[in-house]
Every structure is written in C-alpha cells, then in structure tokens.
C-alpha cells in the first residue's frame, strides 16, 4: 500500500487524464456531496470497509472522477470537517471496529481542502453493523460474498506500519540519548555480551532496525530524534498528568521522545510520586512501592508496543491520588478483550516493533507482560489491574491499594516449602480476602478461565494445596478459605465467624438457586450434606422470604414466590 505522501503528486496527472484512470487496488477518488452530509458519511463507511477488506488503501474525497484538468476535477471538501467525529462514526458502524485515519490536504483549487481516508485490513473481513460488506478488487468495490469471505479467513492482509522504510539517511535521524537509554536497559536485563559490545551501526543492523541505510519506522520509534519522530510519525505522542481530581491537574509533561526516553521520563515522574512502605522482617527492613516497578514497566511497554500507530493519539498516563490510569490509542484485536486478556495468546499489532524490542530483550513476545502485571500486584496482596476498551483506546486502571504484609509472608512461606502459586491461584485467594466465598462461576470470571479450568483450579486449591475448603455439593457447592489459610491471613476470629455464618450462607445459596428453579429436599441435602430434618428447619426459616413447599411426599418441591408490592 502506498503512503499518503505518494498521493499528492498524482493530482498533477489530472491535467492529462481523469481520476478514474488513476484508481487502483489501494486508491479511489470520490466527489463530496454538498447536499447531504449523511450521504457522505455513508459513502465513507462503505468505502472504508471495501478498502480494508481488500488489504488497505486510501480514498480521496473532493475529486470528481470523470473530469479532466485539475481546476475542473478538484472540487474540495468543507474545510471545517470534524475529523474525530467522522472517525468515530466509522468506528461505531463497522464490525469489527475499523480504525480509519483521516487527513486533510491543502490544494489551490476548489474549497482548498481534500480529505484522505486511509485504512488497513489487519482484522478483515469487515462488515457494516447491518452485516453488509464489499471488497476491493482492482479498481472496483464488489459485494463480499460467502465464498470471498471464506477465502479471506485463510489469508492475511495485515499491514504493519512499523515495518515501513523511511527513505532518509539514518545518521540524520538517530538520537544519541535514545541509544544510551537502550544500552542502559540492555545492561539491566543482562543481554548477551556480544550484543551489548556491538557498535551502534552493527547493533541497529543486527536487530533489524536498519534496512540498508534507512531506518524502519519501528527503528525510528526506538532510536530516533524527537523532531524526526514528530515529523515522520506525527501520530505518536506520550503524555503525563498528575491529577488533583477528575477535572484538574497539578503537573504535566508530554513529547515525541523515542520509546526508551519516554519510558524513562514516565517512570521518573512515578518514582517521585510512588509512596513506599517499609516492612520489618527479622533483622531486615524491606521497602515496597504503592505501584510495583515491574507492573509499571510492563504496563508502559505494552502501551507503547501495542498502540495503533495508524491513528493520532497519545499514550497518556494519569496519576490520581488513589489510582493510575494508562490509556493508549487503538482497540483490542485478534479476539482479545477485557475478559480474556490475562490468558489470551499474544496478538501483536506492530510485529516489527515487537521484534526489535524482543531482540533487545526489552519485551517478551509470549504474552508474559500482562501476567507479570497481575502477579507483581497480587503477590503483595493488592488488587488486580482492570482493562477496558473505551471508544478508540484501551484503558488500564491500577488501584493504589495497600501492601498486605501477612499475605506477602504467607506466599513466601509457601514458596520455601516448594509450593509455587500461579496467577490463577493468587486471583482466587485475593478474591477470598475480600469476600466470604466463591463458586465455580465467580472463579471463571475472576481467573478468566473456562468452566472446566475453574473447577480444576478450585479442586487443586482445596484437595492438593489445602488452602480452601469446599462447602455443599453439586450445583450449590462453594468454597471458603481453609482454617490454616484464614488464620494466617485473617486471624482465628475470622474463621470462627465464618463457621457461624455457614447457615446464613446456605440460606443465601438456596434463595439464589430458587430464583432459577424449584428444589427438592434431596437437592438441598445433596448440596449441603445435611439431613432431612436440618434442611426442613432451614427452609422453614425462609418462609418470610417467600419460600413455600408445593406438594407432599417425595414429589414435594420448594419454590420462591414472586414478591408483591
């Protein structure tokens, strides 16, 4: 796919031909309809889907496609177009969401402005939200039929912007400060000596940041000068805000520095505003930051490496008194979402950039970044991170929760005994620190696992590790911390209170199940292990909640009557 810069010179050819003659697989021209803005929006969405399904391309709006001579063909578009609003309309009306890039070009003819809409096709096939779609074949958009869709599923039309070449001498673009930061990070992570001892030229060549005498855009993002990045990759930007509240900030910084320098600046700001707690452990005093350094490093690297460099936006870190919010431009891709991000295989948007950082040992390509963020927080008894997709960006939220020294010691003691807990185990234990009980369905959500995996996880924590206790049977079964675990983490009084609350917990469980279906006395006996008399006594206490018995003998069932006003 050609670049936007290659399109402008083509306009001069309109002196000798019509726009139709210039159209190709990745280029189309459309006239702007001054009578109906909504019709223009529909046209933009239709063409964005067509181009994306065809592997990506550009559509130039404001040019009549069957008229010769520049002065006649170039009609232009309104100069006051809201590009962000148009981008949002395309995003909202496509499935999966399509992130189009909008750019205005100045021309001497017509209104003086042309609109270029550019798309790639990394998640094709795309459709309109009503299910309709087309695909680019040559210079035409044709209906995307079932056979064509099947053909697309087995092929890749992805475009990696970070792999594109910058046709300028690399020595004029490279930043000495960036090279220095990269080498500092390489020392920290103990890269092989042969890589560390290379001179600058051979280092850049060996990792693939240079193609001949030219930087790739990925190489520029890591090693480039700020002014070169701003000029050649204006979509890139980073920013920091120290927030007083949701609307006011008391400190700010931003820029176009390459990723290693930006990372250093953001970590430096956080280091001055990251409260430390000291915990006495025998003769030693250990220090723990509110936000673990590993979590911060991995979160920032993920934001820079996975952001969408096709759209304008900022990797923004906002630090509030009680939380951190990190956002980066781009939506989830490859089936990843906020409910499966912990265990989903890595789907890099920017393969080349990821490869460069991986060869420098600054990132890991096997999806270890997100689990490391989780583990570094959970191991200290802190709340796990939360991710969500908002519009055209991904947001990571880290709560400034306090260190739980007893939990840290508990995990350390288990490790000394040869018991290693993974992130799934830690998530279940953390949930039970804040809640009295957990069942399979809650464990599925908490650990981002399927039903069978969640059951196996709870069984392992109960039967093998003895960290949990199972209460009840069948579909009414739930789990609590075992006595040993509860004593270590909550104290003995907490466990005694938990035992006293068992009857109340079973009542709540019965009421919950009765909202979906009727139960027999045997159903509840199987669930709790109680005898018939005990079940009858408990259910009797639920009459005030609307529980009644229907029928007699073995056919009798308990049901929950609907509440009346």
XYZ file of C-alpha atoms in Angstrom:
565
model
C 0.000 0.000 0.000
C 1.382 3.411 -0.986
C 1.765 6.237 1.539
C -0.388 9.382 1.698
C 2.635 11.436 0.607
C 2.696 9.498 -2.682
C -0.891 10.514 -3.470
C -0.449 14.291 -3.724
C 1.912 14.189 -6.766
C -0.703 12.074 -8.606
C -3.071 15.043 -8.648
C -0.891 16.737 -11.253
C -1.714 13.907 -13.673
C -5.323 15.142 -13.738
C -4.144 17.663 -16.327
C -3.889 14.792 -18.836
C -6.317 12.155 -17.545
C -9.364 11.654 -15.343
C -9.327 10.414 -11.771
C -10.830 7.066 -12.813
C -7.606 6.329 -14.699
C -5.563 6.779 -11.514
C -7.654 4.455 -9.375
C -6.129 1.156 -8.327
C -6.372 -1.596 -5.704
C -5.338 0.792 -2.935
C -6.628 4.130 -4.278
C -10.015 5.632 -5.138
C -11.383 9.150 -5.735
C -14.836 10.355 -4.723
C -16.667 13.629 -5.132
C -18.064 15.280 -1.980
C -21.843 15.692 -1.926
C -22.596 19.231 -0.725
C -26.330 18.475 -0.446
C -26.263 15.702 2.198
C -23.669 15.272 4.928
C -25.192 11.919 5.985
C -24.817 10.557 2.461
C -21.119 11.450 2.621
C -20.773 9.609 5.928
C -22.449 6.506 4.463
C -20.112 6.686 1.478
C -17.048 6.980 3.746
C -18.127 3.938 5.800
C -18.858 1.895 2.658
C -15.505 2.723 1.057
C -13.565 2.198 4.313
C -14.975 -1.338 4.577
C -14.298 -2.032 0.898
C -10.674 -0.866 1.094
C -9.965 -2.621 4.415
C -11.313 -5.924 3.082
C -9.093 -5.503 0.026
C -5.922 -5.190 2.076
C -5.997 -1.491 2.865
C -5.869 1.719 0.888
C -6.814 5.383 0.552
C -9.898 7.210 -0.668
C -9.525 10.862 -1.695
C -12.717 12.874 -1.238
C -13.308 16.134 -3.131
C -12.292 14.979 -6.630
C -14.733 14.384 -9.491
C -13.633 11.084 -11.010
C -14.672 11.611 -14.634
C -13.451 15.177 -15.249
C -10.112 16.184 -16.787
C -7.903 19.122 -15.709
C -7.030 19.822 -12.078
C -9.006 23.027 -11.878
C -12.153 21.233 -13.044
C -11.741 17.894 -11.247
C -10.691 19.114 -7.804
C -13.849 20.419 -6.118
C -12.744 20.008 -2.494
C -14.496 19.284 0.815
C -15.576 21.648 3.625
C -12.516 22.899 5.480
C -14.244 22.722 8.878
C -14.902 18.964 8.914
C -14.820 17.337 12.373
C -12.352 14.531 11.630
C -12.685 12.985 15.088
C -16.466 12.742 14.737
C -16.108 11.129 11.307
C -13.554 8.684 12.666
C -15.945 7.739 15.478
C -18.807 7.163 13.020
C -16.685 4.751 11.005
C -15.541 3.011 14.176
C -19.071 2.622 15.559
C -20.677 1.485 12.301
C -18.197 -1.274 11.432
C -17.777 -4.810 12.768
C -15.134 -5.483 13.898
C -14.463 -1.838 14.694
C -12.386 -0.209 11.975
C -9.872 2.498 12.893
C -9.614 4.760 9.853
C -7.063 7.576 9.575
C -8.374 10.955 8.366
C -6.089 13.614 6.890
C -6.812 16.962 5.225
C -4.668 18.047 2.246
C -4.389 21.680 1.136
C -4.826 22.383 -2.592
C -5.180 25.634 -4.557
C -8.370 24.523 -6.330
C -11.982 24.266 -5.183
C -12.569 24.761 -1.463
C -8.817 24.480 -0.934
C -9.099 21.203 1.016
C -9.203 17.490 0.157
C -9.925 14.671 2.591
C -7.909 11.448 2.517
C -9.317 8.464 4.449
C -6.828 5.623 4.949
C -7.460 2.116 6.286
C -5.584 -1.132 6.738
C -7.103 -4.599 6.892
C -5.491 -6.429 9.792
C -8.795 -7.804 11.142
C -10.658 -8.395 7.855
C -13.294 -9.324 6.915
C -15.153 -6.177 7.993
C -18.863 -5.523 7.607
C -21.287 -2.723 8.275
C -23.206 -3.165 11.529
C -26.151 -4.362 9.435
C -23.976 -7.181 8.064
C -23.411 -5.832 4.551
C -19.934 -5.513 3.076
C -17.885 -5.117 -0.087
C -14.284 -5.838 -1.021
C -11.797 -4.072 -3.275
C -10.880 -5.989 -6.435
C -8.700 -3.953 -8.784
C -10.347 -0.538 -9.015
C -13.859 -1.751 -8.110
C -15.772 -2.473 -4.902
C -17.734 -5.714 -5.287
C -20.104 -7.467 -2.832
C -18.320 -9.584 -0.234
C -19.975 -12.947 -0.885
C -19.748 -16.030 1.309
C -17.077 -17.659 -0.856
C -14.958 -14.494 -0.797
C -15.267 -14.293 2.998
C -14.136 -17.911 3.304
C -11.149 -17.119 1.102
C -10.239 -14.117 3.272
C -10.311 -16.071 6.537
C -7.447 -18.227 5.324
C -5.299 -15.339 4.163
C -3.584 -12.422 5.819
C -3.931 -8.864 4.637
C -2.313 -7.271 7.654
C -0.159 -4.214 7.308
C 2.494 -3.376 9.875
C 3.204 0.345 9.764
C 6.282 -0.013 11.986
C 7.987 -2.142 9.305
C 7.823 0.627 6.666
C 11.088 2.172 5.461
C 11.930 5.856 5.976
C 13.884 6.977 2.878
C 16.268 9.299 4.724
C 19.858 8.710 5.817
C 19.658 7.031 9.255
C 22.546 9.044 10.711
C 20.467 12.218 10.422
C 17.600 10.643 12.376
C 19.305 8.710 15.179
C 19.295 10.017 18.767
C 22.384 9.566 20.919
C 20.218 9.854 24.058
C 17.962 7.059 22.854
C 20.916 4.791 22.089
C 22.282 5.459 25.561
C 18.944 4.611 27.219
C 18.637 1.426 25.208
C 22.102 0.315 26.250
C 21.291 1.102 29.901
C 18.174 -1.068 29.710
C 20.138 -3.832 27.996
C 22.608 -3.868 30.887
C 19.734 -4.037 33.402
C 18.268 -7.144 31.762
C 21.670 -8.804 31.220
C 21.668 -9.182 27.445
C 24.402 -11.328 25.851
C 27.822 -9.675 25.807
C 28.221 -9.955 22.016
C 25.089 -7.864 21.501
C 25.988 -5.358 24.188
C 29.510 -4.823 22.811
C 28.422 -4.041 19.238
C 28.933 -0.535 17.896
C 25.820 1.482 17.051
C 25.689 0.604 13.345
C 26.060 -3.150 13.860
C 23.599 -3.136 16.763
C 20.933 -1.452 14.620
C 21.611 -3.811 11.703
C 21.665 -6.972 13.806
C 18.238 -6.371 15.337
C 16.673 -5.227 12.038
C 16.161 -1.533 12.801
C 18.086 -0.625 9.639
C 17.321 -1.777 6.107
C 20.424 -0.784 4.201
C 20.966 2.898 5.022
C 17.388 3.502 6.120
C 15.530 3.262 9.406
C 12.292 1.350 9.658
C 9.544 3.260 11.455
C 9.934 0.815 14.320
C 13.623 1.657 14.478
C 12.770 5.362 14.478
C 10.361 4.870 17.399
C 13.150 3.311 19.450
C 16.249 5.218 18.343
C 15.016 8.371 16.586
C 15.289 12.048 17.421
C 12.164 13.702 18.818
C 11.867 16.163 15.936
C 12.236 13.345 13.388
C 9.515 11.293 15.080
C 7.206 14.303 15.226
C 7.765 14.987 11.526
C 7.651 11.417 10.206
C 5.298 9.763 12.723
C 3.052 12.592 13.951
C 0.511 10.004 15.184
C 2.921 9.142 18.027
C 2.915 11.044 21.296
C 3.227 10.435 25.046
C 1.949 12.484 27.971
C 1.839 12.554 31.778
C -0.663 14.286 34.051
C -0.583 14.439 37.822
C -4.264 14.792 38.602
C -5.810 16.590 41.569
C -9.210 15.167 40.648
C -11.124 14.160 37.502
C -11.038 17.666 36.023
C -7.901 19.402 37.394
C -4.213 18.547 37.203
C -1.232 19.965 39.091
C 1.590 18.738 36.872
C 2.088 17.811 33.226
C 4.611 16.824 30.595
C 4.416 15.454 27.068
C 6.502 14.988 23.968
C 7.636 12.943 20.993
C 10.742 11.379 22.541
C 11.510 7.810 21.414
C 10.069 4.961 23.457
C 13.095 4.313 25.750
C 13.381 8.014 26.645
C 9.610 8.391 27.100
C 9.631 5.308 29.298
C 12.415 6.803 31.437
C 10.560 10.109 31.822
C 7.276 8.461 32.828
C 8.998 6.152 35.309
C 10.842 9.144 36.756
C 7.574 11.012 37.372
C 6.057 7.984 39.039
C 9.145 7.398 41.186
C 8.695 10.812 42.805
C 5.015 10.106 43.496
C 5.033 6.413 44.388
C 4.734 6.134 48.207
C 6.895 3.476 49.856
C 6.005 1.363 52.883
C 8.737 -0.258 54.995
C 8.069 -3.706 56.466
C 10.230 -5.172 59.219
C 11.234 -8.787 58.599
C 13.607 -10.073 61.254
C 16.804 -8.060 61.058
C 15.828 -6.609 57.692
C 13.553 -3.765 56.640
C 12.054 -4.244 53.190
C 10.625 -1.394 51.120
C 7.562 -1.780 48.898
C 6.205 0.817 46.458
C 2.496 1.505 46.132
C 2.807 0.589 42.457
C 5.367 -2.217 41.900
C 8.090 -1.241 39.440
C 7.562 -4.426 37.428
C 3.867 -3.602 36.940
C 4.687 -0.056 35.819
C 7.419 -1.132 33.401
C 5.332 -3.867 31.776
C 2.230 -1.673 31.543
C 4.113 1.165 29.841
C 5.912 -1.149 27.413
C 2.600 -2.789 26.491
C 1.040 0.622 25.863
C 3.836 1.712 23.502
C 4.232 -1.588 21.653
C 0.532 -2.391 21.176
C -0.860 1.079 20.441
C -2.251 1.744 16.974
C 0.272 3.887 15.071
C -2.178 4.438 12.204
C -4.287 6.868 14.216
C -3.456 10.066 16.031
C -3.407 9.689 19.775
C -1.348 9.753 22.934
C -0.015 7.162 25.339
C -1.398 9.003 28.364
C -0.523 8.273 31.996
C -2.740 9.999 34.560
C -1.758 9.735 38.202
C -4.564 10.364 40.690
C -4.224 10.339 44.494
C -5.762 6.849 44.603
C -5.093 5.273 41.183
C -3.172 5.255 37.911
C -4.920 5.292 34.543
C -2.885 4.440 31.438
C -4.505 4.756 28.011
C -3.190 4.065 24.536
C -4.796 4.564 21.105
C -6.284 1.500 19.441
C -8.846 -1.196 20.115
C -8.427 -4.827 21.148
C -7.522 -7.091 18.213
C -7.338 -10.780 17.403
C -10.158 -11.818 19.729
C -8.623 -10.250 22.843
C -10.970 -8.422 25.210
C -11.025 -7.255 28.817
C -12.456 -10.623 29.937
C -9.687 -12.830 28.465
C -6.609 -10.601 28.262
C -4.781 -12.467 31.038
C -4.513 -15.804 29.223
C -5.143 -14.995 25.546
C -2.129 -15.681 23.293
C -0.290 -12.513 22.321
C -1.575 -10.810 19.150
C 0.936 -8.055 18.336
C -0.435 -5.217 16.239
C 3.080 -3.978 15.443
C 5.049 -7.154 14.683
C 8.228 -5.401 13.586
C 8.381 -3.065 16.587
C 7.788 -6.042 18.879
C 10.584 -7.994 17.173
C 13.043 -5.128 17.616
C 12.279 -4.771 21.320
C 12.357 -8.539 21.764
C 15.818 -8.782 20.162
C 16.956 -6.058 22.555
C 15.482 -8.163 25.405
C 13.245 -5.243 26.413
C 9.934 -7.086 25.907
C 8.761 -10.692 25.754
C 6.639 -11.836 22.819
C 4.946 -14.775 24.617
C 2.293 -12.734 26.462
C 4.207 -12.625 29.735
C 3.711 -8.869 30.163
C 0.092 -8.931 31.348
C 0.591 -11.896 33.744
C 3.628 -10.089 35.189
C 1.489 -7.022 35.890
C -1.085 -9.191 37.647
C 1.442 -11.204 39.633
C 3.507 -8.228 40.836
C 0.345 -6.707 42.330
C -1.283 -9.876 43.642
C 1.866 -11.168 45.342
C 1.759 -8.118 47.631
C -1.912 -8.572 48.451
C -3.001 -5.720 46.160
C -5.987 -5.545 43.866
C -5.513 -6.858 40.304
C -5.461 -4.447 37.343
C -8.526 -3.814 35.218
C -8.669 -3.270 31.468
C -11.455 -1.838 29.345
C -11.974 -0.581 25.810
C -13.272 2.982 25.629
C -14.087 4.274 22.172
C -10.868 4.061 20.188
C -8.489 3.386 23.075
C -7.551 0.806 25.720
C -7.517 1.836 29.384
C -5.551 0.145 32.172
C -6.541 1.016 35.734
C -4.254 0.354 38.718
C -5.675 0.970 42.185
C -3.345 2.386 44.872
C -4.169 -0.462 47.260
C -2.080 -1.028 50.380
C 0.542 -3.710 50.849
C -0.739 -6.759 52.774
C 2.413 -7.932 54.632
C 0.758 -11.087 56.019
C -0.207 -12.167 52.508
C 3.289 -11.481 51.192
C 4.750 -13.571 54.041
C 2.176 -16.325 53.518
C 3.121 -16.704 49.845
C 6.827 -16.536 50.714
C 6.435 -19.293 53.333
C 4.634 -21.492 50.825
C 7.429 -20.931 48.322
C 10.003 -22.036 50.885
C 8.018 -25.269 51.243
C 8.171 -25.819 47.494
C 4.604 -24.642 46.812
C 4.516 -22.267 43.862
C 1.266 -20.388 43.241
C 0.489 -19.086 39.761
C -1.590 -16.040 38.885
C -4.849 -18.032 38.855
C -4.245 -19.222 42.425
C -3.413 -15.705 43.557
C -6.552 -14.260 41.965
C -8.773 -16.752 43.840
C -7.027 -16.090 47.160
C -7.202 -12.334 46.634
C -10.918 -12.573 45.938
C -11.460 -14.529 49.147
C -9.545 -11.939 51.150
C -12.344 -9.519 50.277
C -15.315 -11.904 50.075
C -16.546 -14.743 52.268
C -16.981 -17.319 49.498
C -16.504 -18.174 45.844
C -18.129 -20.659 43.471
C -17.222 -22.016 40.040
C -18.982 -19.272 38.092
C -17.302 -16.499 40.058
C -13.931 -18.266 39.724
C -14.422 -18.348 35.939
C -14.810 -14.584 35.875
C -12.074 -13.825 38.418
C -9.412 -16.072 36.817
C -10.600 -15.561 33.211
C -10.918 -19.318 32.727
C -13.469 -21.719 31.283
C -15.773 -23.791 33.491
C -13.647 -26.960 33.483
C -10.461 -24.996 34.174
C -12.129 -23.080 37.020
C -13.336 -26.329 38.606
C -9.862 -27.833 38.329
C -8.346 -24.702 39.858
C -10.701 -24.778 42.862
C -10.126 -28.513 43.272
C -6.358 -28.016 43.245
C -6.554 -25.254 45.878
C -8.827 -27.450 48.015
C -7.588 -31.022 47.685
C -3.920 -30.615 46.779
C -2.835 -27.360 48.399
C -5.381 -27.365 51.276
C -5.774 -23.615 51.017
C -9.561 -23.731 50.554
C -12.486 -25.704 51.971
C -15.441 -26.904 49.907
C -18.921 -26.478 51.359
C -22.015 -28.191 49.952
C -22.377 -30.431 46.938
C -23.435 -30.291 43.312
C -24.534 -27.024 41.837
C -24.774 -25.391 45.259
C -21.127 -26.007 46.104
C -18.970 -23.073 47.106
C -15.521 -22.529 48.629
C -14.020 -20.570 51.509
C -10.538 -20.151 52.927
C -9.409 -23.174 54.941
C -8.762 -22.757 58.669
C -4.974 -22.651 58.215
C -5.227 -20.086 55.406
C -7.805 -17.974 57.216
C -5.778 -17.988 60.453
C -2.680 -16.854 58.559
C -4.410 -14.129 56.574
C -7.408 -13.023 58.611
C -6.861 -14.303 62.128
C -8.664 -17.027 64.128
C -11.664 -14.856 64.973
C -12.380 -14.504 61.285
C -12.536 -18.279 60.830
C -14.868 -18.715 63.795
C -17.133 -16.024 62.359
C -17.052 -17.808 59.008
C -18.224 -21.059 60.619
C -21.065 -19.254 62.376
C -22.091 -17.723 59.070
C -22.358 -21.079 57.257
C -26.112 -21.402 57.904
C -26.684 -17.883 56.621
C -24.526 -18.571 53.573
C -26.535 -21.716 52.778
C -29.767 -19.751 53.084
C -28.484 -17.222 50.569
C -27.381 -20.053 48.275
C -30.838 -21.669 48.424
C -32.553 -18.372 47.663
C -30.206 -17.771 44.741
C -30.914 -21.189 43.243
C -34.673 -20.880 43.798
C -34.719 -17.761 41.622
C -33.895 -20.026 38.677
C -35.625 -23.313 39.521
C -37.503 -25.252 42.213
C -35.570 -27.515 44.611
C -36.462 -30.696 46.466
C -35.403 -31.603 49.990
C -32.985 -34.084 48.426
C -31.477 -31.385 46.201
C -30.592 -29.338 49.281
C -29.354 -32.413 51.185
C -27.034 -33.257 48.294
C -25.815 -29.667 48.222
C -25.148 -29.304 51.965
C -24.644 -32.808 53.342
C -27.305 -32.093 55.961
C -30.056 -34.496 56.999
C -33.728 -34.113 56.071
C -34.668 -32.551 59.405
C -31.944 -29.899 59.227
C -32.987 -28.962 55.675
C -36.634 -28.679 56.724
C -35.646 -26.422 59.632
C -33.579 -24.094 57.441
C -36.211 -23.845 54.711
C -38.836 -23.101 57.371
C -36.783 -20.026 58.297
C -37.017 -18.858 54.684
C -40.796 -18.638 54.607
C -40.549 -14.920 55.353
C -38.501 -14.592 52.131
C -41.298 -16.153 50.072
C -40.190 -19.806 50.069
C -43.086 -22.285 50.176
C -43.442 -26.031 49.745
C -45.640 -27.363 46.961
C -46.916 -30.936 47.049
C -46.332 -33.707 49.572
C -44.027 -36.683 49.968
C -41.162 -37.338 47.559
C -42.768 -35.141 44.932
C -42.765 -32.059 47.157
C -40.724 -29.083 45.961
C -39.694 -25.762 47.404
C -40.421 -22.740 45.270
C -39.853 -18.980 45.603
C -42.974 -16.884 45.231
C -42.628 -13.591 43.363
C -42.622 -10.527 45.569
C -45.712 -8.340 45.527
C -45.877 -4.616 46.178
